[in-house]
Amino acid sequence: MRRFKGFVAVAAALALAGALAAAGCGKAEKASGGDTGPGGPGAAREQEVVLNGAGATFPYPIYSKWVSEYQKVKPNVKINYQSIGSGGGIKQITERTVDFGASDAPLTDEQLAKAPGLLHIPTVLGAVVVTWNLPEVAELRLTPDVLADIYLGKIKRWDDPRLRELNPGVTLPARDITVVHRSDGSGTTYVFTDYLSKVSREWAEKVGRGTSVKWPVGVGGKGNEGVTGVVKQTPGAIGYVELIYAEQNKLPHAAIRNREGNFVKASLDTVTAAAGGAAAAMPDDLRVSITDAPGKDSYPIAAFTYWLVYREQQDLAKAKAMLEFMWWALHEGGQYARDLNYAPLAPEVLAKAEAKL
């Protein structure tokens, strides 16, 4: 809490500086009786501020928790977050129709060129897991090549010899595989296809990575919620979702063979292991991929998720409220991450996020 209070003091000082810089405007407002605008000399200390954000469904559970808890700290700050997918979040923040965006996919150089001054603020780490709907199969092991070939449409049945070889002792049914993927622009899709592009040359050449790709096979669901729903309702389905969605819906998730040859399931510890070297390798703009990370305990489909916010703000009251909320979330809010199966930022990465704020 000490760090948060210290930050609030700095933010308050910045607000005061802005008010003093606008002193001329303040005199004009006072003459007309309007001296209560944001940052003006007569501004209410606890005026209501509304912040609108939109983007990734991947971090929606933790962002919802943060918003709920922050309301108890700052009842005058109302935060609305729309879980519409990273593609939608990137579009809306680029067009400045929201105060902040959210994405699991770092923006490309081309996207950043359309949004000069947009910053990436990492918030938490999460895992994309592979889940399925076969009541008779409680555990499943997958290798990178087998997973890629399922999504390429080359492995079509659950009793395929390659799947049986990976899962001795598991009775895999003679049933067709229904591949499920995201239908919307999605950071979860970016993380998943970024991984497949690293481990499968064929996938990289034919499909590639992106928030939206041309899927070779399968049916779509909107959002992590949509994919989860399709998998639950479709016997024989396989899909990819953020870990918390699998856990909340009591869906199993596969152990994936990592770069060291170990079959690893997603957990806080294995996601943290994947991020182990991220701080040292992070570029100044903080855009980084940690899929297919080295390390015997690393879960291979892990990622940071980001807030997207402009360096220059047009509304002083909103800017101050947004900074205070983000600072609180990265510090006091960290205590809620583990309960929702997100890994909080390592101290080295947190320091980089602080510097951006």
Short mmCIF file of C-alpha atoms in Angstrom, two decimals:
data_model
loop_
_atom_site.label_atom_id
_atom_site.label_comp_id
_atom_site.label_asym_id
_atom_site.label_seq_id
_atom_site.Cartn_x
_atom_site.Cartn_y
_atom_site.Cartn_z
CA MET A 1 0.00 0.00 0.00
CA ARG A 2 2.93 2.34 0.66
CA ARG A 3 3.95 2.15 -3.00
CA PHE A 4 0.39 2.90 -4.09
CA LYS A 5 0.11 5.92 -1.80
CA GLY A 6 3.42 7.18 -3.08
CA PHE A 7 2.20 6.89 -6.64
CA VAL A 8 -1.05 8.69 -5.81
CA ALA A 9 0.98 11.56 -4.40
CA VAL A 10 2.93 11.78 -7.65
CA ALA A 11 -0.27 11.62 -9.70
CA ALA A 12 -1.83 14.33 -7.55
CA ALA A 13 1.23 16.50 -8.10
CA LEU A 14 0.91 16.00 -11.85
CA ALA A 15 -2.75 16.95 -11.65
CA LEU A 16 -1.86 20.11 -9.74
CA ALA A 17 0.80 20.96 -12.30
CA GLY A 18 -1.78 20.58 -15.05
CA ALA A 19 -4.17 22.83 -13.18
CA LEU A 20 -1.52 25.51 -12.69
CA ALA A 21 -0.55 25.31 -16.35
CA ALA A 22 -4.18 25.98 -17.21
CA ALA A 23 -4.44 28.95 -14.83
CA GLY A 24 -5.42 31.32 -17.63
CA CYS A 25 -8.33 29.08 -18.56
CA GLY A 26 -9.25 28.81 -14.90
CA LYS A 27 -9.67 32.59 -14.63
CA ALA A 28 -11.93 32.63 -17.66
CA GLU A 29 -14.00 29.75 -16.23
CA LYS A 30 -14.33 31.50 -12.86
CA ALA A 31 -15.58 34.65 -14.54
CA SER A 32 -18.37 32.63 -16.11
CA GLY A 33 -19.05 30.64 -12.94
CA GLY A 34 -17.61 27.40 -14.38
CA ASP A 35 -14.60 26.60 -12.18
CA THR A 36 -15.32 22.93 -11.51
CA GLY A 37 -13.98 21.31 -14.70
CA PRO A 38 -11.48 18.43 -14.55
CA GLY A 39 -8.21 19.73 -13.15
CA GLY A 40 -9.60 23.25 -12.65
CA PRO A 41 -8.96 25.17 -9.41
CA GLY A 42 -12.41 24.29 -8.05
CA ALA A 43 -12.47 20.67 -9.19
CA ALA A 44 -14.20 18.32 -6.76
CA ARG A 45 -11.69 16.05 -5.07
CA GLU A 46 -13.92 13.01 -5.53
CA GLN A 47 -15.75 13.83 -8.75
CA GLU A 48 -17.10 10.82 -10.59
CA VAL A 49 -14.90 9.54 -13.41
CA VAL A 50 -15.95 6.91 -15.92
CA LEU A 51 -13.29 4.81 -17.68
CA ASN A 52 -14.15 2.59 -20.63
CA GLY A 53 -11.96 -0.29 -21.74
CA ALA A 54 -12.36 -3.16 -24.21
CA GLY A 55 -10.45 -6.12 -25.51
CA ALA A 56 -9.13 -9.53 -24.56
CA THR A 57 -11.37 -12.22 -23.06
CA PHE A 58 -8.24 -14.03 -21.80
CA PRO A 59 -7.85 -11.73 -18.72
CA TYR A 60 -11.54 -10.93 -18.27
CA PRO A 61 -11.94 -12.85 -14.97
CA ILE A 62 -9.03 -11.03 -13.28
CA TYR A 63 -9.95 -7.65 -14.75
CA SER A 64 -13.51 -8.09 -13.48
CA LYS A 65 -12.18 -8.90 -10.02
CA TRP A 66 -9.91 -5.87 -10.05
CA VAL A 67 -12.74 -3.56 -11.09
CA SER A 68 -14.99 -4.97 -8.37
CA GLU A 69 -12.38 -4.60 -5.64
CA TYR A 70 -11.25 -1.16 -6.81
CA GLN A 71 -14.81 0.11 -6.48
CA LYS A 72 -14.36 -0.37 -2.73
CA VAL A 73 -11.19 1.72 -2.80
CA LYS A 74 -12.42 4.46 -5.15
CA PRO A 75 -16.23 4.45 -5.32
CA ASN A 76 -16.18 7.56 -7.52
CA VAL A 77 -14.27 5.78 -10.31
CA LYS A 78 -16.53 3.70 -12.56
CA ILE A 79 -14.71 1.26 -14.86
CA ASN A 80 -16.50 -0.52 -17.69
CA TYR A 81 -14.60 -3.32 -19.43
CA GLN A 82 -16.05 -5.06 -22.49
CA SER A 83 -14.73 -8.58 -23.13
CA ILE A 84 -14.85 -8.44 -26.95
CA GLY A 85 -11.55 -10.07 -27.95
CA SER A 86 -8.10 -8.62 -28.52
CA GLY A 87 -8.86 -7.75 -32.15
CA GLY A 88 -11.79 -5.59 -31.10
CA GLY A 89 -9.78 -4.02 -28.29
CA ILE A 90 -6.94 -3.10 -30.64
CA LYS A 91 -9.42 -1.57 -33.10
CA GLN A 92 -11.21 0.48 -30.47
CA ILE A 93 -8.09 1.85 -28.78
CA THR A 94 -6.57 2.66 -32.20
CA GLU A 95 -9.69 4.66 -33.00
CA ARG A 96 -9.68 6.15 -29.45
CA THR A 97 -13.28 5.09 -28.80
CA VAL A 98 -12.19 3.66 -25.41
CA ASP A 99 -9.83 4.93 -22.72
CA PHE A 100 -7.75 1.75 -22.69
CA GLY A 101 -7.55 -1.42 -24.72
CA ALA A 102 -6.48 -4.92 -23.77
CA SER A 103 -4.73 -7.57 -25.82
CA ASP A 104 -2.84 -10.82 -25.36
CA ALA A 105 -1.19 -10.22 -28.74
CA PRO A 106 1.43 -7.48 -28.83
CA LEU A 107 0.66 -5.06 -31.64
CA THR A 108 2.65 -5.46 -34.83
CA ASP A 109 4.86 -2.64 -36.12
CA GLU A 110 2.21 -1.94 -38.75
CA GLN A 111 -0.52 -1.68 -36.11
CA LEU A 112 1.60 0.59 -33.93
CA ALA A 113 2.22 2.89 -36.87
CA LYS A 114 -1.54 3.55 -36.90
CA ALA A 115 -1.54 4.27 -33.14
CA PRO A 116 1.52 6.44 -32.41
CA GLY A 117 2.26 6.78 -28.71
CA LEU A 118 0.39 3.60 -27.69
CA LEU A 119 2.07 1.80 -24.79
CA HIS A 120 2.01 -1.88 -23.79
CA ILE A 121 1.59 -2.41 -20.03
CA PRO A 122 1.90 -6.11 -19.04
CA THR A 123 -0.58 -7.09 -16.33
CA VAL A 124 -0.47 -10.86 -15.60
CA LEU A 125 0.54 -14.12 -17.25
CA GLY A 126 -1.82 -16.86 -18.26
CA ALA A 127 -1.93 -20.13 -20.13
CA VAL A 128 -3.84 -21.28 -23.19
CA VAL A 129 -4.86 -24.89 -22.67
CA VAL A 130 -6.17 -27.61 -24.97
CA THR A 131 -9.42 -29.11 -23.72
CA TRP A 132 -11.77 -31.79 -25.04
CA ASN A 133 -15.15 -33.43 -24.59
CA LEU A 134 -14.73 -37.17 -24.11
CA PRO A 135 -16.29 -38.27 -20.79
CA GLU A 136 -14.31 -41.53 -20.88
CA VAL A 137 -10.94 -39.71 -21.24
CA ALA A 138 -9.76 -37.89 -18.11
CA GLU A 139 -6.13 -37.30 -19.11
CA LEU A 140 -4.51 -36.62 -22.46
CA ARG A 141 -0.95 -36.09 -23.66
CA LEU A 142 -0.15 -34.19 -26.85
CA THR A 143 3.04 -33.41 -28.73
CA PRO A 144 3.48 -30.21 -30.77
CA ASP A 145 3.34 -32.05 -34.11
CA VAL A 146 0.20 -34.00 -33.20
CA LEU A 147 -1.58 -30.87 -31.97
CA ALA A 148 -0.65 -29.01 -35.16
CA ASP A 149 -1.85 -31.90 -37.33
CA ILE A 150 -5.20 -32.02 -35.51
CA TYR A 151 -5.73 -28.33 -36.28
CA LEU A 152 -4.47 -28.81 -39.85
CA GLY A 153 -7.13 -31.49 -40.30
CA LYS A 154 -4.61 -34.27 -40.87
CA ILE A 155 -5.57 -36.21 -37.72
CA LYS A 156 -9.33 -36.66 -37.91
CA ARG A 157 -10.22 -39.31 -35.32
CA TRP A 158 -9.60 -39.84 -31.62
CA ASP A 159 -8.40 -43.39 -32.18
CA ASP A 160 -5.68 -42.28 -34.60
CA PRO A 161 -2.54 -44.41 -34.09
CA ARG A 162 -0.41 -41.35 -33.21
CA LEU A 163 -2.80 -40.35 -30.42
CA ARG A 164 -2.96 -43.94 -29.13
CA GLU A 165 0.83 -44.16 -29.07
CA LEU A 166 1.06 -40.98 -26.99
CA ASN A 167 -1.56 -42.18 -24.53
CA PRO A 168 -0.92 -45.83 -23.60
CA GLY A 169 -3.52 -47.21 -21.24
CA VAL A 170 -6.10 -44.62 -22.31
CA THR A 171 -9.12 -45.92 -24.21
CA LEU A 172 -9.54 -43.43 -27.02
CA PRO A 173 -12.94 -43.85 -28.72
CA ALA A 174 -13.57 -44.51 -32.42
CA ARG A 175 -15.04 -41.03 -32.83
CA ASP A 176 -14.44 -38.13 -35.20
CA ILE A 177 -12.61 -35.10 -33.80
CA THR A 178 -14.52 -31.82 -34.00
CA VAL A 179 -11.97 -28.99 -34.03
CA VAL A 180 -13.15 -25.80 -32.29
CA HIS A 181 -11.47 -22.42 -32.69
CA ARG A 182 -12.22 -18.75 -32.11
CA SER A 183 -14.47 -16.99 -34.61
CA ASP A 184 -13.51 -13.47 -33.50
CA GLY A 185 -10.24 -11.57 -33.51
CA SER A 186 -8.53 -12.97 -30.46
CA GLY A 187 -5.33 -12.68 -28.46
CA THR A 188 -5.91 -16.24 -27.30
CA THR A 189 -5.81 -17.25 -30.96
CA TYR A 190 -2.62 -15.24 -31.42
CA VAL A 191 -0.94 -17.07 -28.53
CA PHE A 192 -2.11 -20.47 -29.81
CA THR A 193 -1.12 -19.85 -33.44
CA ASP A 194 2.15 -18.22 -32.38
CA TYR A 195 2.97 -21.47 -30.60
CA LEU A 196 1.92 -23.66 -33.55
CA SER A 197 3.98 -21.49 -35.91
CA LYS A 198 7.07 -22.07 -33.77
CA VAL A 199 6.68 -25.85 -33.54
CA SER A 200 5.28 -26.72 -36.98
CA ARG A 201 6.85 -25.51 -40.24
CA GLU A 202 3.76 -26.61 -42.14
CA TRP A 203 1.52 -24.56 -39.87
CA ALA A 204 3.80 -21.53 -40.20
CA GLU A 205 3.76 -21.76 -44.00
CA LYS A 206 0.08 -22.60 -44.53
CA VAL A 207 -1.67 -20.72 -41.71
CA GLY A 208 0.72 -18.60 -39.66
CA ARG A 209 0.11 -16.56 -36.54
CA GLY A 210 -2.41 -13.81 -35.88
CA THR A 211 -5.40 -12.70 -33.85
CA SER A 212 -7.48 -14.02 -36.75
CA VAL A 213 -6.35 -16.70 -39.22
CA LYS A 214 -7.87 -18.77 -42.03
CA TRP A 215 -8.55 -22.04 -40.22
CA PRO A 216 -8.03 -25.21 -42.27
CA VAL A 217 -10.83 -27.05 -40.44
CA GLY A 218 -13.26 -26.68 -37.58
CA VAL A 219 -16.13 -24.64 -36.15
CA GLY A 220 -15.91 -21.29 -34.40
CA GLY A 221 -16.99 -19.89 -31.05
CA LYS A 222 -16.97 -16.23 -30.02
CA GLY A 223 -14.67 -15.48 -27.12
CA ASN A 224 -13.17 -17.91 -24.64
CA GLU A 225 -16.73 -18.24 -23.37
CA GLY A 226 -17.98 -19.27 -26.80
CA VAL A 227 -15.28 -21.87 -27.43
CA THR A 228 -15.84 -23.30 -23.95
CA GLY A 229 -19.56 -23.57 -24.66
CA VAL A 230 -19.08 -25.29 -28.03
CA VAL A 231 -16.65 -27.83 -26.54
CA LYS A 232 -19.02 -28.60 -23.64
CA GLN A 233 -21.96 -29.13 -26.01
CA THR A 234 -20.11 -31.19 -28.66
CA PRO A 235 -19.05 -34.77 -27.88
CA GLY A 236 -15.68 -35.43 -29.51
CA ALA A 237 -14.72 -31.74 -29.61
CA ILE A 238 -11.26 -30.32 -29.00
CA GLY A 239 -10.60 -26.63 -28.41
CA TYR A 240 -8.22 -24.07 -26.91
CA VAL A 241 -9.19 -21.68 -24.11
CA GLU A 242 -7.58 -19.71 -21.33
CA LEU A 243 -6.89 -21.87 -18.26
CA ILE A 244 -9.46 -20.21 -15.98
CA TYR A 245 -12.28 -21.02 -18.45
CA ALA A 246 -11.37 -24.70 -18.43
CA GLU A 247 -11.12 -24.72 -14.63
CA GLN A 248 -14.40 -22.88 -14.05
CA ASN A 249 -16.25 -25.21 -16.43
CA LYS A 250 -14.63 -28.36 -15.02
CA LEU A 251 -13.10 -29.22 -18.40
CA PRO A 252 -9.88 -31.28 -18.56
CA HIS A 253 -6.75 -29.86 -20.16
CA ALA A 254 -3.90 -31.66 -21.82
CA ALA A 255 -0.27 -32.13 -20.87
CA ILE A 256 1.82 -30.72 -23.74
CA ARG A 257 5.36 -31.87 -24.49
CA ASN A 258 7.71 -28.91 -24.09
CA ARG A 259 11.07 -28.14 -25.71
CA GLU A 260 12.91 -30.26 -23.14
CA GLY A 261 10.77 -33.30 -23.95
CA ASN A 262 8.68 -33.20 -20.76
CA PHE A 263 4.89 -33.42 -20.74
CA VAL A 264 3.72 -30.43 -18.73
CA LYS A 265 0.25 -29.27 -17.69
CA ALA A 266 -0.61 -25.62 -17.22
CA SER A 267 -0.35 -24.31 -13.66
CA LEU A 268 0.85 -21.15 -11.94
CA ASP A 269 4.28 -22.70 -11.42
CA THR A 270 4.72 -23.93 -15.00
CA VAL A 271 3.52 -20.60 -16.46
CA THR A 272 5.90 -18.72 -14.17
CA ALA A 273 8.69 -21.05 -15.31
CA ALA A 274 7.94 -20.17 -18.94
CA ALA A 275 8.31 -16.48 -18.11
CA GLY A 276 11.55 -17.01 -16.21
CA GLY A 277 13.83 -15.41 -18.78
CA ALA A 278 11.34 -12.90 -20.13
CA ALA A 279 12.52 -9.87 -18.16
CA ALA A 280 16.07 -9.99 -19.49
CA ALA A 281 14.89 -10.53 -23.06
CA MET A 282 12.11 -7.93 -23.00
CA PRO A 283 12.61 -5.08 -25.47
CA ASP A 284 12.02 -1.50 -24.37
CA ASP A 285 8.45 -1.53 -25.70
CA LEU A 286 7.72 -4.71 -23.65
CA ARG A 287 6.33 -6.67 -26.62
CA VAL A 288 7.48 -10.25 -26.17
CA SER A 289 6.41 -13.85 -26.89
CA ILE A 290 7.05 -16.61 -24.34
CA THR A 291 5.44 -19.52 -26.19
CA ASP A 292 7.62 -22.63 -26.60
CA ALA A 293 9.90 -21.34 -23.84
CA PRO A 294 12.96 -23.33 -22.74
CA GLY A 295 13.09 -25.00 -19.31
CA LYS A 296 12.20 -28.47 -18.08
CA ASP A 297 9.17 -27.20 -16.14
CA SER A 298 7.95 -24.62 -18.68
CA TYR A 299 4.41 -24.90 -19.99
CA PRO A 300 4.75 -24.14 -23.70
CA ILE A 301 1.57 -22.15 -24.46
CA ALA A 302 1.90 -19.25 -22.01
CA ALA A 303 1.73 -15.49 -22.53
CA PHE A 304 1.66 -12.04 -21.01
CA THR A 305 -1.52 -10.04 -21.45
CA TYR A 306 -1.37 -6.27 -21.87
CA TRP A 307 -3.21 -3.04 -21.30
CA LEU A 308 -2.94 -0.67 -24.25
CA VAL A 309 -2.91 3.01 -23.30
CA TYR A 310 -1.77 6.19 -25.01
CA ARG A 311 1.21 8.08 -23.63
CA GLU A 312 -0.58 11.37 -24.22
CA GLN A 313 -4.04 11.79 -22.68
CA GLN A 314 -6.72 14.32 -23.55
CA ASP A 315 -8.56 14.39 -20.20
CA LEU A 316 -6.60 15.11 -17.05
CA ALA A 317 -9.16 13.65 -14.64
CA LYS A 318 -9.42 10.42 -16.64
CA ALA A 319 -5.64 10.17 -16.99
CA LYS A 320 -5.14 10.50 -13.24
CA ALA A 321 -7.91 7.99 -12.44
CA MET A 322 -6.59 5.49 -14.99
CA LEU A 323 -3.02 5.69 -13.69
CA GLU A 324 -4.17 5.22 -10.11
CA PHE A 325 -6.28 2.20 -11.04
CA MET A 326 -3.53 0.57 -13.07
CA TRP A 327 -0.94 1.14 -10.36
CA TRP A 328 -3.30 -0.32 -7.75
CA ALA A 329 -4.08 -3.36 -9.94
CA LEU A 330 -0.40 -4.20 -10.52
CA HIS A 331 0.38 -3.97 -6.79
CA GLU A 332 -2.57 -4.50 -4.44
CA GLY A 333 -4.48 -6.33 -7.18
CA GLY A 334 -1.77 -8.98 -7.48
CA GLN A 335 -3.14 -10.85 -4.48
CA TYR A 336 -6.22 -11.89 -6.51
CA ALA A 337 -4.30 -13.28 -9.50
CA ARG A 338 -3.37 -16.71 -8.14
CA ASP A 339 -6.90 -17.55 -7.03
CA LEU A 340 -7.98 -17.10 -10.65
CA ASN A 341 -5.07 -19.12 -12.10
CA TYR A 342 -3.08 -16.16 -13.37
CA ALA A 343 0.58 -15.67 -12.52
CA PRO A 344 1.46 -12.18 -11.23
CA LEU A 345 4.35 -10.32 -12.83
CA ALA A 346 7.85 -11.15 -11.66
CA PRO A 347 9.52 -8.21 -9.84
CA GLU A 348 11.77 -7.48 -12.83
CA VAL A 349 8.80 -7.26 -15.22
CA LEU A 350 6.74 -5.30 -12.70
CA ALA A 351 9.53 -2.72 -12.53
CA LYS A 352 9.37 -2.32 -16.32
CA ALA A 353 5.58 -1.88 -16.19
CA GLU A 354 5.99 0.73 -13.42
CA ALA A 355 8.44 2.63 -15.59
CA LYS A 356 5.90 2.75 -18.44
CA LEU A 357 3.19 4.03 -16.12
#
